[in-house]
Short mmCIF file of N, CA and C in Angstrom, two decimals:
data_model
loop_
_atom_site.label_atom_id
_atom_site.label_comp_id
_atom_site.label_asym_id
_atom_site.label_seq_id
_atom_site.Cartn_x
_atom_site.Cartn_y
_atom_site.Cartn_z
N MET G 1 -5.15 0.60 4.23
CA MET G 1 -4.11 0.16 4.56
C MET G 1 -3.05 1.19 5.11
N LEU G 2 -2.39 0.87 6.13
CA LEU G 2 -1.55 1.50 6.97
C LEU G 2 -0.02 1.01 6.74
N PHE G 3 0.85 1.67 6.10
CA PHE G 3 2.28 0.42 6.56
C PHE G 3 2.86 1.92 7.31
N ARG G 4 4.05 1.36 8.05
CA ARG G 4 4.55 1.94 9.45
C ARG G 4 5.96 1.68 8.95
N VAL G 5 6.77 2.72 8.20
CA VAL G 5 7.89 2.44 7.57
C VAL G 5 8.59 1.75 8.91
N TYR G 6 9.72 1.28 9.00
CA TYR G 6 10.84 0.84 9.61
C TYR G 6 11.95 2.72 9.79
N GLU G 7 12.30 2.60 11.07
CA GLU G 7 13.23 3.59 11.36
C GLU G 7 13.80 3.95 9.99
N ASP G 8 14.70 2.83 10.10
CA ASP G 8 16.08 2.88 9.44
C ASP G 8 16.25 3.06 7.86
N VAL G 9 15.07 3.14 7.28
CA VAL G 9 14.77 3.42 5.93
C VAL G 9 15.40 4.68 5.18
N ALA G 10 15.78 4.76 4.37
CA ALA G 10 16.22 6.09 3.85
C ALA G 10 15.08 6.60 2.90
N ASP G 11 14.63 7.97 2.88
CA ASP G 11 13.47 8.56 2.23
C ASP G 11 13.69 7.88 0.61
N GLU G 12 14.77 7.93 0.07
CA GLU G 12 14.61 7.63 -1.28
C GLU G 12 13.75 6.31 -1.49
N ARG G 13 13.75 5.21 -0.37
CA ARG G 13 13.22 3.99 -0.67
C ARG G 13 11.90 4.13 -0.16
N VAL G 14 11.55 5.30 0.79
CA VAL G 14 9.90 5.23 0.92
C VAL G 14 9.17 5.70 -0.45
N THR G 15 10.33 6.78 -0.88
CA THR G 15 9.32 7.53 -2.21
C THR G 15 9.38 6.50 -3.53
N GLU G 16 10.27 5.66 -3.43
CA GLU G 16 9.89 4.36 -4.38
C GLU G 16 9.00 3.46 -4.10
N ALA G 17 8.53 3.16 -2.99
CA ALA G 17 7.35 2.22 -2.29
C ALA G 17 5.95 3.26 -2.92
N ILE G 18 6.15 4.82 -2.71
CA ILE G 18 4.90 5.08 -2.87
C ILE G 18 4.42 5.29 -4.29
N ASP G 19 5.80 5.57 -5.13
CA ASP G 19 5.54 5.16 -6.69
C ASP G 19 4.88 4.09 -7.29
N ALA G 20 5.50 2.81 -6.33
CA ALA G 20 5.18 1.41 -6.62
C ALA G 20 3.71 1.14 -6.35
N LEU G 21 3.44 2.03 -5.03
CA LEU G 21 2.18 1.56 -4.48
C LEU G 21 0.98 2.30 -5.59
N ARG G 22 1.31 3.51 -6.10
CA ARG G 22 0.21 4.29 -7.01
C ARG G 22 0.18 4.13 -8.36
N SER G 23 1.19 3.12 -8.61
CA SER G 23 1.27 2.54 -9.68
C SER G 23 0.26 1.02 -9.95
N LEU G 24 -0.37 0.74 -8.74
CA LEU G 24 -1.08 -0.22 -8.66
C LEU G 24 -2.75 0.47 -9.14
N SER G 25 -2.77 1.75 -9.18
CA SER G 25 -4.46 2.30 -9.49
C SER G 25 -5.17 1.55 -11.21
N VAL G 26 -4.18 1.28 -11.90
CA VAL G 26 -4.58 1.00 -13.29
C VAL G 26 -4.89 -0.61 -13.24
N LEU G 27 -4.72 -1.21 -12.15
CA LEU G 27 -4.88 -2.55 -12.32
C LEU G 27 -6.51 -3.03 -12.07
N PRO G 28 -6.62 -3.76 -12.98
CA PRO G 28 -8.06 -4.12 -13.24
C PRO G 28 -9.34 -4.31 -12.19
N GLY G 29 -10.29 -3.59 -11.78
CA GLY G 29 -11.16 -3.47 -10.47
C GLY G 29 -10.68 -2.37 -9.78
N VAL G 30 -10.08 -1.77 -9.86
CA VAL G 30 -9.94 -0.41 -9.06
C VAL G 30 -10.75 0.50 -9.40
N THR G 31 -11.33 1.09 -8.41
CA THR G 31 -12.32 2.32 -9.08
C THR G 31 -11.77 4.17 -8.19
N HIS G 32 -11.13 3.26 -7.00
CA HIS G 32 -10.42 4.55 -6.27
C HIS G 32 -9.20 4.20 -5.63
N TRP G 33 -8.15 5.05 -5.38
CA TRP G 33 -6.89 4.77 -5.22
C TRP G 33 -6.55 6.00 -4.97
N ARG G 34 -5.85 5.91 -3.79
CA ARG G 34 -5.10 6.74 -3.63
C ARG G 34 -3.94 6.40 -2.54
N VAL G 35 -2.74 7.20 -2.49
CA VAL G 35 -1.76 6.56 -1.52
C VAL G 35 -0.80 8.10 -1.25
N GLU G 36 -0.90 8.20 0.12
CA GLU G 36 -0.60 9.50 0.76
C GLU G 36 0.42 8.94 1.98
N VAL G 37 1.59 9.87 2.15
CA VAL G 37 2.22 9.80 3.15
C VAL G 37 1.11 10.77 4.40
N SER G 38 1.18 9.92 5.56
CA SER G 38 0.62 10.66 6.83
C SER G 38 1.07 11.79 6.91
N LEU G 39 0.13 12.95 7.75
CA LEU G 39 0.70 14.43 8.28
C LEU G 39 1.20 13.94 9.40
N ASP G 40 0.48 13.05 10.30
CA ASP G 40 0.94 12.88 11.58
C ASP G 40 1.85 12.01 11.87
N ALA G 41 3.50 12.44 12.21
CA ALA G 41 4.38 11.41 12.09
C ALA G 41 4.68 11.46 13.45
N ARG G 42 3.39 11.48 14.63
CA ARG G 42 4.20 11.06 16.16
C ARG G 42 4.28 9.60 16.11
N LYS G 43 4.02 8.84 14.78
CA LYS G 43 4.60 7.50 15.38
C LYS G 43 5.48 7.05 14.34
N GLY G 44 6.09 8.05 14.12
CA GLY G 44 7.00 7.41 12.28
C GLY G 44 6.64 8.03 11.34
N ARG G 45 7.00 7.61 10.27
CA ARG G 45 6.45 7.24 8.71
C ARG G 45 5.61 6.38 9.14
N VAL G 46 4.12 6.88 8.00
CA VAL G 46 3.30 6.12 7.85
C VAL G 46 2.69 6.14 6.32
N ILE G 47 2.48 5.43 5.42
CA ILE G 47 2.33 5.65 4.06
C ILE G 47 0.68 5.30 4.36
N VAL G 48 -0.20 5.44 3.88
CA VAL G 48 -1.78 5.72 3.67
C VAL G 48 -2.04 5.18 2.28
N GLU G 49 -2.78 3.89 2.20
CA GLU G 49 -3.70 3.96 1.03
C GLU G 49 -5.05 3.42 1.11
N ASP G 50 -5.50 4.34 0.25
CA ASP G 50 -7.05 4.16 0.63
C ASP G 50 -7.39 3.49 -0.74
N ALA G 51 -8.07 2.62 -1.03
CA ALA G 51 -8.72 1.49 -2.21
C ALA G 51 -10.15 1.39 -1.79
N THR G 52 -10.77 1.37 -3.02
CA THR G 52 -12.00 0.74 -3.43
C THR G 52 -12.23 -0.08 -4.81
N PHE G 53 -12.46 -1.26 -4.97
CA PHE G 53 -12.79 -1.95 -5.64
C PHE G 53 -13.84 -2.28 -6.12
N ALA G 54 -14.15 -2.79 -7.45
CA ALA G 54 -15.69 -2.59 -8.11
C ALA G 54 -16.61 -3.83 -7.11
N ASP G 55 -15.90 -4.86 -7.01
CA ASP G 55 -16.69 -5.89 -5.84
C ASP G 55 -15.36 -6.74 -5.01
N ARG G 56 -15.86 -7.90 -4.31
CA ARG G 56 -15.40 -8.24 -3.73
C ARG G 56 -14.25 -9.23 -4.72
N SER G 57 -14.93 -9.65 -5.73
CA SER G 57 -14.04 -10.26 -6.70
C SER G 57 -12.74 -9.79 -7.17
N ALA G 58 -13.39 -8.22 -7.62
CA ALA G 58 -12.04 -7.68 -8.08
C ALA G 58 -10.91 -7.45 -6.85
N PHE G 59 -11.43 -7.66 -5.89
CA PHE G 59 -10.36 -7.58 -4.67
C PHE G 59 -9.77 -8.54 -4.23
N ASP G 60 -10.35 -9.60 -4.58
CA ASP G 60 -9.91 -11.04 -4.60
C ASP G 60 -8.48 -11.18 -5.63
N ASP G 61 -9.19 -10.96 -7.21
CA ASP G 61 -8.34 -10.92 -7.82
C ASP G 61 -7.01 -10.26 -8.22
N PHE G 62 -6.96 -8.52 -7.62
CA PHE G 62 -6.22 -7.95 -7.21
C PHE G 62 -5.02 -8.28 -6.64
N ARG G 63 -5.56 -9.07 -5.32
CA ARG G 63 -4.54 -9.68 -4.26
C ARG G 63 -3.07 -10.37 -4.88
N ILE G 64 -3.93 -11.24 -6.08
CA ILE G 64 -3.05 -12.50 -6.40
C ILE G 64 -2.42 -11.69 -7.85
N HIS G 65 -2.64 -10.61 -7.97
CA HIS G 65 -2.11 -10.01 -9.42
C HIS G 65 -0.87 -10.20 -9.24
N PRO G 66 0.01 -10.00 -10.20
CA PRO G 66 1.52 -10.16 -9.93
C PRO G 66 2.20 -9.05 -9.76
N GLU G 67 1.55 -8.08 -10.62
CA GLU G 67 2.06 -6.69 -9.87
C GLU G 67 1.73 -6.44 -8.26
N HIS G 68 0.88 -6.84 -8.04
CA HIS G 68 0.26 -6.81 -6.61
C HIS G 68 1.73 -7.32 -5.51
N VAL G 69 1.65 -8.49 -6.09
CA VAL G 69 2.63 -9.34 -5.33
C VAL G 69 3.78 -8.64 -4.95
N ARG G 70 4.29 -8.17 -6.34
CA ARG G 70 5.52 -7.70 -6.61
C ARG G 70 5.87 -6.49 -5.43
N VAL G 71 5.09 -5.44 -5.62
CA VAL G 71 4.81 -3.99 -4.85
C VAL G 71 5.02 -4.72 -3.41
N ALA G 72 4.28 -5.60 -2.95
CA ALA G 72 3.58 -5.93 -1.76
C ALA G 72 4.90 -6.90 -1.02
N GLU G 73 6.33 -7.58 -1.86
CA GLU G 73 7.23 -7.98 -1.65
C GLU G 73 8.05 -6.58 -1.52
N GLN G 74 7.98 -5.55 -2.58
CA GLN G 74 8.96 -4.16 -1.82
C GLN G 74 8.85 -3.43 -0.77
N LEU G 75 7.07 -3.74 -0.08
CA LEU G 75 6.94 -2.79 0.82
C LEU G 75 7.08 -3.85 1.93
N SER G 76 7.09 -5.18 1.91
CA SER G 76 7.52 -5.89 2.84
C SER G 76 8.98 -5.67 3.43
N ARG G 77 9.76 -5.14 2.46
CA ARG G 77 11.34 -4.91 3.39
C ARG G 77 11.74 -3.77 3.76
N ILE G 78 10.42 -2.60 3.76
CA ILE G 78 10.64 -1.35 4.57
C ILE G 78 9.69 -1.16 5.32
N ALA G 79 8.58 -1.82 5.41
CA ALA G 79 7.44 -1.19 6.49
C ALA G 79 6.52 -2.64 7.20
N ASP G 80 5.84 -2.41 7.79
CA ASP G 80 4.96 -3.62 8.70
C ASP G 80 3.57 -2.73 8.04
N TRP G 81 2.36 -3.02 8.24
CA TRP G 81 1.27 -2.93 8.04
C TRP G 81 0.18 -3.44 8.29
N TRP G 82 -1.04 -2.67 8.57
CA TRP G 82 -2.25 -3.32 9.05
C TRP G 82 -3.59 -2.92 8.12
N ASN G 83 -4.26 -3.80 7.90
CA ASN G 83 -5.09 -4.12 7.03
C ASN G 83 -6.12 -3.61 7.47
N GLY G 84 -7.35 -3.10 6.57
CA GLY G 84 -8.47 -2.55 6.99
C GLY G 84 -9.81 -2.97 6.07
N ASP G 85 -9.62 -4.05 5.53
CA ASP G 85 -10.69 -4.70 4.58
C ASP G 85 -12.36 -4.46 4.79
N TYR G 86 -13.21 -4.09 3.95
CA TYR G 86 -14.69 -4.39 4.38
C TYR G 86 -15.66 -4.30 2.86
N ILE G 87 -16.62 -4.82 3.06
CA ILE G 87 -17.41 -4.74 2.09
C ILE G 87 -18.51 -3.80 2.56
N ALA G 88 -18.91 -2.76 1.67
CA ALA G 88 -19.56 -1.59 1.88
C ALA G 88 -21.15 -2.14 1.55
#
């Protein structure tokens, strides 16, 4: 997942969003979770979320988990995003 942070968002809000995203690592079915700010800022501030789930069912459950829904709402106020979901 790539989150392109809107230009007018304060750094403090970006830090809060990163902390919120990182907190999702403990949700059921998550087997790998990493959240970082992209090293390349030519296109602005981009938050990178790299996640792996136990299986498709775990992914589907994650998407509707109340904590994920809360964090997604928080991110929607500061960024737009692009998904890249697949089954390995």
